[in-house]
Coordinates of C-alpha atoms and ligand atoms in Angstrom, one line a residue:
M1 CA -5.4 -15.8 24.9
A2 CA -6.7 -15.8 21.3
A3 CA -10.1 -14.2 21.1
S4 CA -12.6 -15.2 18.5
P5 CA -13.1 -12.1 16.4
D6 CA -16.6 -10.6 16.1
K7 CA -18.1 -12.5 13.2
S8 CA -20.2 -9.6 11.9
N9 CA -17.2 -7.8 10.5
Q10 CA -14.7 -10.5 10.5
M11 CA -14.9 -11.0 6.7
E12 CA -14.3 -7.2 6.2
K13 CA -11.2 -7.4 8.3
I14 CA -9.9 -10.4 6.4
V15 CA -10.5 -8.8 3.0
S16 CA -8.8 -5.6 4.2
L17 CA -5.8 -7.5 5.6
C18 CA -5.5 -9.5 2.3
K19 CA -5.2 -6.3 0.3
R20 CA -3.0 -4.4 2.8
R21 CA -0.5 -7.2 3.2
G22 CA -0.5 -8.5 -0.4
F23 CA -2.5 -11.7 -0.3
L24 CA -5.2 -10.9 -2.7
F25 CA -6.0 -8.0 -5.1
K26 CA -9.0 -7.3 -7.2
N27 CA -8.1 -8.1 -10.8
S28 CA -7.3 -5.1 -13.1
E29 CA -8.0 -2.9 -10.1
I30 CA -6.8 0.3 -11.7
Y31 CA -9.6 -0.1 -14.3
G32 CA -12.2 -0.7 -11.6
G33 CA -11.7 -4.5 -11.4
L34 CA -13.4 -7.3 -13.3
N35 CA -16.1 -9.1 -11.3
G36 CA -15.3 -12.6 -10.5
F37 CA -11.5 -12.4 -11.1
W38 CA -8.8 -12.1 -8.4
D39 CA -5.0 -11.7 -8.4
Y40 CA -2.7 -13.2 -5.8
G41 CA -0.1 -10.8 -4.4
P42 CA 3.4 -11.5 -3.1
L43 CA 2.2 -13.3 0.0
G44 CA -0.9 -14.8 -1.6
V45 CA 1.1 -16.5 -4.4
E46 CA 3.3 -18.2 -1.9
L47 CA 0.4 -19.3 0.2
K48 CA -1.5 -20.8 -2.8
R49 CA 1.6 -22.4 -4.2
N50 CA 2.2 -24.0 -0.7
V51 CA -1.4 -25.2 -0.5
K52 CA -1.1 -26.9 -4.0
A53 CA 2.3 -28.3 -3.2
A54 CA 1.1 -29.7 0.2
W55 CA -1.9 -31.4 -1.6
W56 CA 0.3 -32.8 -4.4
Q57 CA 2.9 -34.0 -1.9
D58 CA 0.3 -35.6 0.4
M59 CA -1.8 -37.1 -2.3
V60 CA 0.7 -38.0 -5.0
T61 CA 4.5 -37.8 -4.4
S62 CA 4.8 -39.0 -0.8
H63 CA 2.1 -41.6 -1.3
D64 CA 3.3 -45.1 -0.4
D65 CA 2.1 -47.4 -3.2
L66 CA 3.9 -50.5 -1.8
N67 CA 2.1 -50.9 1.5
K68 CA -1.5 -50.6 2.6
V69 CA -1.8 -47.1 3.9
E70 CA -3.9 -46.3 7.0
N71 CA -7.6 -47.2 6.5
A72 CA -7.2 -48.0 2.8
P73 CA -8.9 -51.3 1.7
E74 CA -5.6 -52.3 -0.1
P75 CA -2.4 -50.8 -1.5
F76 CA -2.9 -48.4 -4.4
A77 CA -0.9 -46.2 -6.8
M78 CA -1.1 -42.4 -7.3
T79 CA 0.3 -40.4 -10.2
G80 CA -0.5 -37.1 -12.0
I81 CA -0.9 -35.4 -15.3
D82 CA -1.2 -31.8 -16.6
S83 CA -3.7 -31.5 -19.5
T84 CA -4.7 -28.4 -21.5
I85 CA -7.4 -25.9 -20.7
I86 CA -8.9 -26.1 -24.2
M87 CA -9.9 -29.6 -25.3
H88 CA -11.7 -31.1 -28.2
P89 CA -15.4 -29.8 -28.1
Q90 CA -16.7 -33.3 -28.2
V91 CA -15.3 -33.9 -24.7
W92 CA -17.9 -31.4 -23.3
K93 CA -20.7 -32.9 -25.4
C94 CA -20.0 -36.4 -24.1
S95 CA -19.3 -35.2 -20.5
G96 CA -22.7 -33.6 -20.4
H97 CA -21.4 -30.0 -19.8
Y98 CA -22.5 -28.8 -23.2
D99 CA -26.2 -29.4 -22.4
L100 CA -26.4 -29.7 -18.7
F101 CA -23.9 -27.3 -17.2
H102 CA -26.1 -24.3 -16.5
D103 CA -27.7 -22.3 -13.8
F104 CA -31.0 -20.4 -13.9
M105 CA -30.9 -16.7 -13.8
V106 CA -33.3 -13.9 -13.6
D107 CA -32.8 -10.3 -14.8
C108 CA -34.3 -7.2 -13.3
R109 CA -35.8 -4.9 -15.9
E110 CA -35.6 -1.9 -13.6
S111 CA -32.0 -2.2 -12.2
N112 CA -30.6 -4.2 -15.1
K113 CA -29.0 -6.5 -12.5
R114 CA -28.7 -10.2 -13.0
Y115 CA -29.2 -12.8 -10.2
R116 CA -28.8 -16.5 -9.8
H117 CA -32.4 -17.6 -9.3
D118 CA -31.5 -19.9 -6.3
Q119 CA -29.6 -17.1 -4.6
I120 CA -32.4 -14.8 -4.0
V121 CA -34.5 -15.1 -0.8
G122 CA -37.5 -13.2 0.3
R123 CA -40.6 -13.1 2.6
W124 CA -44.3 -12.4 2.1
V125 CA -45.5 -9.3 3.9
E126 CA -48.8 -7.5 4.1
A127 CA -49.4 -3.7 4.8
K128 CA -51.8 -1.1 3.7
N129 CA -54.0 -3.8 2.1
Q130 CA -51.3 -5.1 -0.2
K131 CA -49.5 -8.4 0.0
I132 CA -46.0 -8.5 -1.6
F133 CA -42.9 -10.8 -1.7
V134 CA -39.9 -8.7 -0.7
S135 CA -36.6 -10.2 -1.9
A136 CA -32.9 -9.8 -1.3
P137 CA -29.7 -11.7 -2.1
A138 CA -29.2 -14.6 0.4
S139 CA -26.8 -13.3 3.1
E140 CA -26.3 -13.2 6.8
N141 CA -28.3 -10.0 7.0
C142 CA -31.0 -10.7 4.5
E143 CA -33.8 -10.7 7.1
S144 CA -33.0 -7.1 8.1
D145 CA -32.4 -6.1 4.5
I146 CA -35.9 -7.5 3.7
E147 CA -37.4 -5.5 6.5
T148 CA -35.7 -2.3 5.5
K149 CA -36.9 -2.7 1.9
A150 CA -40.5 -3.5 3.0
L151 CA -40.6 -0.3 5.2
K152 CA -39.3 1.7 2.3
F153 CA -41.8 0.2 -0.2
F154 CA -44.8 0.9 2.1
N155 CA -43.4 4.2 3.2
I156 CA -43.6 3.2 6.9
R157 CA -41.2 4.6 9.6
S158 CA -39.1 2.0 11.4
K159 CA -40.7 2.9 14.7
N160 CA -44.0 1.8 13.2
R161 CA -42.6 -1.5 11.9
D162 CA -45.4 -3.5 13.6
Q163 CA -47.7 -2.3 10.8
L164 CA -45.9 -4.9 8.6
A165 CA -47.7 -8.3 8.9
W166 CA -45.2 -11.0 7.9
I167 CA -46.5 -14.2 6.4
G168 CA -44.3 -17.2 6.9
D169 CA -40.4 -17.3 7.1
V170 CA -37.7 -16.2 4.7
V171 CA -37.8 -18.6 1.8
N172 CA -35.9 -19.1 -1.5
L173 CA -37.4 -17.4 -4.5
T174 CA -37.3 -20.7 -6.3
T175 CA -39.9 -22.1 -3.8
I176 CA -42.7 -19.5 -4.5
S177 CA -45.2 -20.4 -7.2
E178 CA -46.7 -17.0 -7.8
S179 CA -44.5 -14.6 -9.8
E180 CA -46.9 -11.7 -9.2
N181 CA -46.1 -8.9 -6.6
V182 CA -42.4 -9.7 -6.3
L183 CA -40.2 -6.8 -5.3
A184 CA -36.7 -7.6 -6.8
P185 CA -33.6 -7.0 -4.6
D186 CA -32.6 -3.7 -6.2
A187 CA -36.0 -2.4 -7.6
K188 CA -38.4 0.1 -6.3
N189 CA -41.4 -1.2 -8.3
L190 CA -43.0 -4.6 -8.3
N191 CA -42.8 -7.4 -10.9
T192 CA -39.5 -6.3 -12.6
L193 CA -37.9 -9.8 -12.7
T194 CA -37.9 -11.8 -15.8
E195 CA -38.8 -15.5 -15.8
P196 CA -35.8 -17.7 -14.9
R197 CA -33.6 -18.5 -17.9
E198 CA -30.9 -21.1 -18.4
F199 CA -27.4 -19.8 -18.8
N200 CA -24.5 -22.1 -19.9
L201 CA -21.5 -21.6 -17.6
M202 CA -18.8 -22.5 -20.1
F203 CA -16.8 -19.7 -21.6
K204 CA -16.7 -20.1 -25.4
T205 CA -13.8 -19.3 -27.6
T206 CA -12.6 -19.9 -31.1
V207 CA -9.5 -21.8 -32.2
G208 CA -7.6 -20.7 -35.3
A209 CA -7.7 -17.7 -37.5
L210 CA -11.0 -18.2 -39.3
G211 CA -13.3 -18.4 -36.4
N212 CA -16.0 -20.5 -38.2
A213 CA -18.8 -22.1 -36.3
D214 CA -16.8 -25.4 -36.5
D215 CA -13.9 -23.8 -34.7
F216 CA -15.8 -23.2 -31.4
A217 CA -14.1 -24.5 -28.3
F218 CA -14.6 -24.0 -24.6
L219 CA -12.4 -23.1 -21.6
R220 CA -12.6 -26.2 -19.4
P221 CA -15.1 -25.9 -16.5
E222 CA -13.3 -28.7 -14.6
T223 CA -9.9 -30.4 -14.8
A224 CA -11.4 -33.9 -14.5
Q225 CA -12.2 -34.5 -18.2
G226 CA -8.5 -34.1 -19.0
I227 CA -7.9 -37.1 -16.8
F228 CA -10.6 -39.3 -18.2
V229 CA -9.5 -38.7 -21.8
N230 CA -5.9 -39.6 -20.8
F231 CA -6.8 -42.7 -18.7
K232 CA -5.8 -45.2 -21.4
N233 CA -2.6 -43.2 -22.2
V234 CA -1.5 -43.3 -18.5
I235 CA -2.2 -47.1 -18.2
D236 CA -0.5 -47.9 -21.5
S237 CA 2.6 -45.7 -20.9
T238 CA 3.2 -46.8 -17.3
R239 CA 3.2 -50.1 -15.4
Y240 CA 0.5 -49.0 -13.0
R241 CA -2.3 -51.4 -12.2
L242 CA -5.7 -50.5 -10.7
P243 CA -6.6 -49.3 -8.1
L244 CA -4.9 -46.1 -9.4
G245 CA -5.6 -42.4 -8.7
I246 CA -4.6 -39.8 -11.3
A247 CA -4.3 -36.3 -10.0
Q248 CA -4.3 -32.9 -11.7
I249 CA -4.1 -29.3 -10.5
G250 CA -5.0 -26.6 -12.9
K251 CA -7.2 -23.6 -13.9
S252 CA -10.9 -24.0 -14.6
F253 CA -13.4 -21.4 -15.8
R254 CA -17.0 -20.9 -15.2
N255 CA -19.0 -17.9 -16.3
E256 CA -20.8 -17.7 -12.9
I257 CA -23.9 -15.5 -13.0
T258 CA -23.2 -13.9 -9.6
P259 CA -19.6 -14.2 -8.6
R260 CA -19.3 -13.2 -4.9
N261 CA -18.1 -13.7 -1.4
F262 CA -14.5 -12.8 -2.2
T263 CA -12.8 -15.6 -4.1
F264 CA -15.4 -18.2 -3.1
R265 CA -17.3 -18.0 -6.3
S266 CA -14.9 -16.8 -9.0
R267 CA -15.0 -17.1 -12.8
E268 CA -11.4 -18.2 -13.1
F269 CA -10.2 -20.5 -10.4
E270 CA -8.0 -23.5 -9.8
Q271 CA -9.0 -27.1 -9.0
M272 CA -7.1 -30.0 -7.4
E273 CA -8.8 -33.1 -8.6
I274 CA -8.2 -36.8 -8.3
E275 CA -9.9 -39.4 -10.4
F276 CA -9.5 -42.7 -8.6
F277 CA -10.1 -45.8 -10.9
C278 CA -11.0 -49.1 -9.3
H279 CA -12.9 -52.4 -9.8
P280 CA -16.7 -51.8 -9.6
D281 CA -17.0 -54.4 -6.8
E282 CA -14.6 -52.4 -4.6
S283 CA -15.9 -48.9 -5.4
Q284 CA -18.1 -48.4 -2.4
K285 CA -15.2 -49.1 0.0
W286 CA -13.0 -46.6 -1.9
Y287 CA -15.7 -44.0 -1.8
S288 CA -15.8 -44.2 2.0
Y289 CA -12.0 -44.2 2.1
W290 CA -11.6 -41.0 0.1
R291 CA -14.4 -39.1 1.9
D292 CA -12.7 -39.7 5.2
R293 CA -9.1 -39.2 3.9
R294 CA -10.0 -35.8 2.4
L295 CA -11.8 -34.5 5.4
Q296 CA -8.8 -35.5 7.5
W297 CA -6.5 -33.5 5.2
Y298 CA -8.2 -30.2 6.0
H299 CA -7.9 -31.0 9.7
Q300 CA -4.2 -31.8 9.3
M301 CA -3.8 -28.4 7.6
G302 CA -5.2 -26.6 10.6
I303 CA -9.0 -26.3 10.0
S304 CA -10.8 -26.9 13.3
D305 CA -13.5 -29.5 13.9
E306 CA -16.1 -26.9 14.8
R307 CA -16.1 -25.3 11.4
L308 CA -15.7 -28.3 9.1
I309 CA -18.5 -30.8 8.2
M310 CA -19.1 -33.6 5.8
R311 CA -22.5 -33.4 4.2
E312 CA -23.7 -36.5 2.4
H313 CA -26.1 -35.7 -0.5
H314 CA -29.6 -36.9 -0.3
A315 CA -30.7 -39.4 -3.0
D316 CA -32.7 -36.6 -4.8
E317 CA -29.6 -34.4 -5.0
L318 CA -27.5 -37.0 -6.8
A319 CA -26.8 -36.9 -10.5
H320 CA -28.5 -40.0 -12.1
Y321 CA -25.2 -41.8 -12.5
S322 CA -23.8 -41.0 -9.1
I323 CA -24.0 -43.7 -6.4
G324 CA -23.0 -41.2 -3.7
T325 CA -21.6 -37.7 -3.2
A326 CA -20.4 -36.0 0.0
D327 CA -19.4 -32.4 0.2
I328 CA -16.7 -31.2 2.7
E329 CA -18.0 -27.8 3.8
Y330 CA -16.5 -24.9 5.9
A331 CA -18.3 -22.3 8.0
F332 CA -17.0 -19.3 6.1
P333 CA -17.5 -16.1 8.1
F334 CA -19.6 -14.5 5.2
L335 CA -22.3 -17.1 5.6
P336 CA -25.1 -16.9 8.2
S337 CA -24.3 -18.7 11.3
G338 CA -25.0 -22.5 11.0
E339 CA -24.4 -22.4 7.2
Y340 CA -21.5 -24.0 5.4
G341 CA -19.9 -23.5 1.9
E342 CA -18.5 -26.3 -0.2
L343 CA -14.7 -26.8 -0.2
E344 CA -14.6 -30.0 -1.9
G345 CA -17.0 -32.7 -3.4
V346 CA -16.2 -36.4 -3.2
A347 CA -18.3 -38.2 -5.7
H348 CA -18.8 -41.8 -6.7
R349 CA -19.2 -41.5 -10.4
G350 CA -19.6 -45.2 -11.3
D351 CA -18.4 -45.9 -14.9
F352 CA -20.3 -42.9 -16.3
D353 CA -17.3 -40.8 -17.6
L354 CA -15.3 -43.6 -19.2
R355 CA -18.4 -45.1 -20.8
S356 CA -19.5 -41.7 -22.1
H357 CA -16.1 -41.1 -23.7
M358 CA -16.4 -44.6 -25.3
E359 CA -20.0 -44.7 -26.4
G360 CA -21.2 -41.0 -26.4
K361 CA -23.3 -39.2 -23.9
L362 CA -25.5 -41.4 -21.7
D363 CA -29.1 -40.7 -21.0
E364 CA -30.9 -41.2 -17.6
S365 CA -31.0 -45.0 -18.1
S366 CA -27.3 -45.0 -19.1
N367 CA -28.1 -45.6 -22.8
P368 CA -25.9 -43.7 -25.3
L369 CA -27.7 -40.7 -26.8
S370 CA -26.4 -41.3 -30.3
L371 CA -29.5 -40.6 -32.4
E372 CA -29.5 -36.8 -32.4
L373 CA -27.5 -35.6 -35.4
D374 CA -25.3 -32.5 -35.7
E375 CA -25.1 -30.1 -38.7
H376 CA -22.9 -32.6 -40.5
G377 CA -25.3 -35.5 -40.1
Q378 CA -23.0 -37.1 -37.5
P379 CA -24.3 -38.3 -34.1
K380 CA -24.1 -35.1 -32.0
Y381 CA -22.9 -36.9 -28.8
R382 CA -20.7 -39.5 -30.5
G383 CA -18.1 -41.0 -28.1
S384 CA -14.5 -41.6 -29.2
G385 CA -15.3 -45.2 -30.1
K386 CA -12.0 -46.1 -28.4
D387 CA -11.8 -49.0 -25.9
L388 CA -11.2 -47.3 -22.5
Q389 CA -11.7 -50.5 -20.5
Y390 CA -9.1 -52.0 -18.3
R391 CA -7.7 -55.5 -18.5
D392 CA -6.3 -56.9 -15.3
D393 CA -3.1 -58.7 -16.4
L394 CA -3.2 -61.0 -13.4
T395 CA -6.8 -62.2 -13.6
N396 CA -7.3 -61.4 -17.3
E397 CA -10.7 -59.8 -16.3
K398 CA -11.7 -56.9 -18.6
Y399 CA -14.0 -54.1 -17.2
T400 CA -14.9 -50.5 -17.2
P401 CA -13.4 -49.1 -14.0
H402 CA -15.6 -47.2 -11.5
V403 CA -14.4 -43.8 -10.5
I404 CA -14.2 -42.0 -7.2
E405 CA -13.6 -38.2 -7.6
P406 CA -12.3 -36.0 -4.8
S407 CA -12.6 -32.6 -6.4
A408 CA -11.3 -29.6 -4.4
G409 CA -10.9 -25.9 -5.2
A410 CA -7.5 -24.5 -4.5
D411 CA -8.8 -21.0 -4.1
R412 CA -11.6 -22.1 -1.8
A413 CA -9.0 -24.0 0.3
V414 CA -6.8 -20.9 0.4
L415 CA -9.8 -18.8 1.4
A416 CA -10.8 -21.3 4.2
F417 CA -7.2 -21.3 5.5
L418 CA -7.1 -17.5 5.5
C419 CA -10.4 -17.3 7.4
E420 CA -9.4 -19.9 9.8
A421 CA -6.0 -18.3 10.4
Y422 CA -7.3 -14.7 11.2
T423 CA -7.0 -14.1 14.9
E424 CA -7.0 -11.2 17.2
D425 CA -5.4 -11.5 20.6
E426 CA -3.8 -9.4 23.3
A427 CA 0.0 -9.4 23.5
P428 CA 2.5 -7.2 25.3
D429 CA 4.3 -4.5 23.2
E430 CA 8.0 -3.6 23.7
K431 CA 7.1 -1.6 26.8
G432 CA 5.1 -4.5 28.2
K433 CA 1.8 -2.9 27.6
M434 CA -1.0 -5.2 26.4
Q435 CA -2.1 -4.4 22.9
T436 CA -4.5 -6.0 20.4
R437 CA -2.5 -8.1 18.0
T438 CA -3.7 -9.4 14.6
L439 CA -2.1 -12.6 13.5
M440 CA -2.6 -15.2 10.8
R441 CA -2.2 -18.6 12.4
L442 CA -1.5 -20.4 9.1
H443 CA -0.1 -23.9 9.4
P444 CA 3.7 -23.6 9.0
R445 CA 3.6 -25.9 5.9
I446 CA 1.5 -23.4 4.0
A447 CA 2.7 -20.1 5.6
P448 CA 4.1 -17.8 2.8
I449 CA 7.2 -16.9 4.7
K450 CA 8.6 -19.7 7.0
A451 CA 10.9 -17.5 9.1
A452 CA 12.0 -13.8 9.4
V453 CA 15.5 -13.0 10.4
F454 CA 16.1 -9.8 12.4
P455 CA 19.3 -8.2 13.8
L456 CA 18.1 -6.6 17.1
V457 CA 19.9 -3.4 16.2
K458 CA 21.7 -2.2 13.1
K459 CA 25.1 -2.2 14.7
D460 CA 27.7 -4.3 16.6
G461 CA 28.1 -6.8 13.8
M462 CA 24.5 -8.1 14.2
P463 CA 23.3 -7.4 10.7
E464 CA 26.3 -9.3 9.2
V465 CA 25.5 -12.4 11.3
A466 CA 21.8 -12.1 10.5
K467 CA 22.4 -11.8 6.8
E468 CA 24.6 -15.0 6.9
I469 CA 21.8 -16.9 8.7
Y470 CA 19.2 -15.5 6.3
L471 CA 21.2 -16.6 3.2
Q472 CA 21.8 -20.0 4.7
L473 CA 18.1 -20.6 5.4
K474 CA 17.1 -19.2 2.0
K475 CA 18.5 -22.3 0.4
D476 CA 15.7 -24.4 1.8
H477 CA 12.8 -22.0 2.7
N478 CA 11.2 -18.7 1.8
V479 CA 12.6 -16.5 4.5
F480 CA 12.6 -12.7 5.0
Y481 CA 15.2 -10.3 6.3
D482 CA 14.3 -7.1 8.1
E483 CA 16.4 -4.6 10.0
K484 CA 14.2 -1.6 9.9
G485 CA 12.4 -0.1 12.9
A486 CA 11.7 -1.4 16.4
V487 CA 11.9 -5.2 16.7
G488 CA 8.4 -5.3 18.3
R489 CA 6.9 -3.7 15.2
R490 CA 8.9 -6.1 12.9
Y491 CA 7.3 -9.0 14.9
R492 CA 3.8 -7.6 14.4
R493 CA 4.3 -7.3 10.7
Q494 CA 5.3 -10.9 10.5
D495 CA 2.4 -12.0 12.7
E496 CA 0.0 -10.5 10.1
A497 CA 1.9 -12.2 7.3
G498 CA 1.4 -15.5 9.1
T499 CA 5.2 -16.1 9.5
P500 CA 5.5 -18.9 12.1
Y501 CA 9.0 -18.1 13.3
C502 CA 11.1 -15.0 13.9
I503 CA 14.8 -15.4 14.5
T504 CA 16.5 -12.6 16.4
I505 CA 20.2 -11.9 16.5
D506 CA 21.1 -10.0 19.7
G507 CA 24.0 -9.2 22.0
E508 CA 24.2 -12.7 23.3
T509 CA 24.6 -14.1 19.8
M510 CA 27.9 -12.3 19.5
E511 CA 29.1 -13.9 22.7
N512 CA 27.8 -17.5 22.5
Q513 CA 26.5 -18.0 18.9
T514 CA 22.9 -18.6 19.9
V515 CA 19.8 -16.9 18.6
T516 CA 16.2 -16.6 19.8
I517 CA 13.4 -18.2 17.9
R518 CA 10.0 -16.6 18.6
D519 CA 6.9 -18.7 18.0
R520 CA 4.1 -16.7 16.3
D521 CA 1.2 -18.4 18.2
S522 CA 2.6 -19.0 21.7
L523 CA 5.0 -16.0 21.7
E524 CA 7.5 -18.3 23.4
Q525 CA 11.1 -17.5 22.7
T526 CA 13.8 -20.2 22.8
R527 CA 17.5 -19.9 22.4
V528 CA 19.0 -22.1 19.8
P529 CA 22.7 -22.5 18.6
V530 CA 23.3 -20.8 15.3
A531 CA 24.6 -24.1 13.9
D532 CA 21.2 -25.8 14.6
I533 CA 18.9 -23.2 13.2
G534 CA 18.4 -25.0 9.8
N535 CA 17.4 -28.3 11.4
E536 CA 15.3 -26.5 14.0
I537 CA 13.2 -24.6 11.5
R538 CA 12.8 -27.7 9.2
N539 CA 11.7 -29.9 12.1
R540 CA 9.2 -27.3 13.4
I541 CA 7.7 -26.9 9.9
N542 CA 7.2 -30.6 9.5
S543 CA 6.2 -31.5 13.1
Ligands
ATP601 P1 -20.9 -24.8 -6.2 O1 -22.1 -25.7 -5.9 O2 -20.3 -24.1 -5.0 O3 -21.0 -24.0 -7.4 P2 -19.9 -27.1 -7.5 O4 -20.6 -28.2 -6.8 O5 -20.4 -26.7 -8.8 O6 -19.7 -25.9 -6.5 P3 -17.8 -28.8 -8.4 O7 -18.3 -28.8 -9.8 O8 -18.0 -30.0 -7.5 O9 -18.4 -27.5 -7.6 O10 -16.3 -28.3 -8.3 C1 -15.3 -28.9 -7.4 C2 -14.7 -27.8 -6.5 O11 -14.2 -26.7 -7.4 C3 -15.7 -27.1 -5.6 O12 -15.8 -27.9 -4.4 C4 -15.0 -25.8 -5.3 O13 -14.0 -26.0 -4.3 C5 -14.4 -25.5 -6.6 N1 -15.2 -24.5 -7.4 C6 -16.2 -24.8 -8.2 N2 -16.7 -23.7 -8.7 C7 -16.0 -22.6 -8.2 C8 -16.0 -21.2 -8.4 N3 -16.9 -20.6 -9.1 N4 -15.0 -20.5 -7.8 C9 -14.1 -21.1 -7.0 N5 -14.1 -22.4 -6.8 C10 -14.9 -23.2 -7.4

């Protein structure tokens, strides 16, 4: 029986397995690593490629555009593009990222550490006639961290902890009005935090050799804008009609103030985004469709109901142009119990993006902000001036399409799949003794290695037959050959790598041309004729 691992150190175990088995490495590790950047190792690269390939296949290439697919309001088309990371700087002025894409941060003058303002929590406490706000980074253990800090600050032994008089619950630093008497997370003295300051999350770079102020450009913080600016190109170069979804997978960059929680908040990451263009009158129905469809996709890829939620944003959380946004969230093990982290946002963006790229950045009342001038006396937020509207060739109606945007993070999806897959159970070893087994129950479609091929022993013609099967399977799948050590140990190594099937060539194979297939999760072994192995593995992966 699979046991649910102890949540308190589950994340540590996952991080350690990822390094040990080559899923994820700290970037530039030999130089001490660079915060917020992660490298995928030999197993990780296959896993991530499989996640992106499954998304692209399910959303784009295998999409049936001739018939109405399940729960869709009507038939629709899907296609893709691949745009560049560096785009015309005007794109970011009109999209709003240039002015609005920021977080608030605070610096600690004592520890020289920088924190995202909304990621610090704390609690008021009184002791020895002094009332202070003790803070810590938001985490599962923050309440006990806060207590430890308070005891230390007041120089009280833990056995005398009842001398601390707590006032209210743990609250976010952003919610307290007084800035006096705050003990910063890594400080010994009070009042060392600066006032919150805005920090633009876009990485700046220069294009060309001269590096003048005019040559500034940005690394894209999302892939979506590449789709908006190519909307007209896609319509004009194809025979697609609306409703149409345009998909893109690619790198995005955000200079996050406090990258953390493994790859969850990185500074370089990949997104899998769809901009779905439709008639304004139909947009509400499409919004509901995409919310449900995207939630279902994570279920299909193996995420359990208990750990996945859809969170509809409240009206006051919505951007002014947005008619609705829902986040698909996962109960990552590094979060306090009952809390969820965003995997994907599904947003109804109205006509905001296409209109901004036509007319210039829009203000709160959707008027173009064309009056502010740049250093050349040109409107700072000028749009392209191009007509990005759509004309329906059947009805002759011309309109600015509305957009539904399911925007997923490839790295967050990979992290959720890794967390969901991590399992410890009890299984018999070669001698029949029950031992703890660690396995990654990855869905066979995304498992880095689909099957491992083992000769039971390194003699009696078994390696030769095994190598033939291995080379045959390799034409269609990523498979692995291993003849070293006890077969039980070889199974265990594959369990940790998430390999769903192990094929063993034994004495019986030499007599009747059958092999065993061992299932990673059920441990069930079935005999299959050598001639059927290819079909059997293909069917199991796709079932
Ligand atoms: P968050 O609130 O967690 O910062 P966000 O709402 O800013 O995320 P979006 O702008 O909606 O995120 O980006 C879409 C998706 O891209 C997110 O749901 C997430 O999966 C992924 N993503 C965004 N920022 C990061 C990051 N720093 N590291 C890894 N993935 C990210």
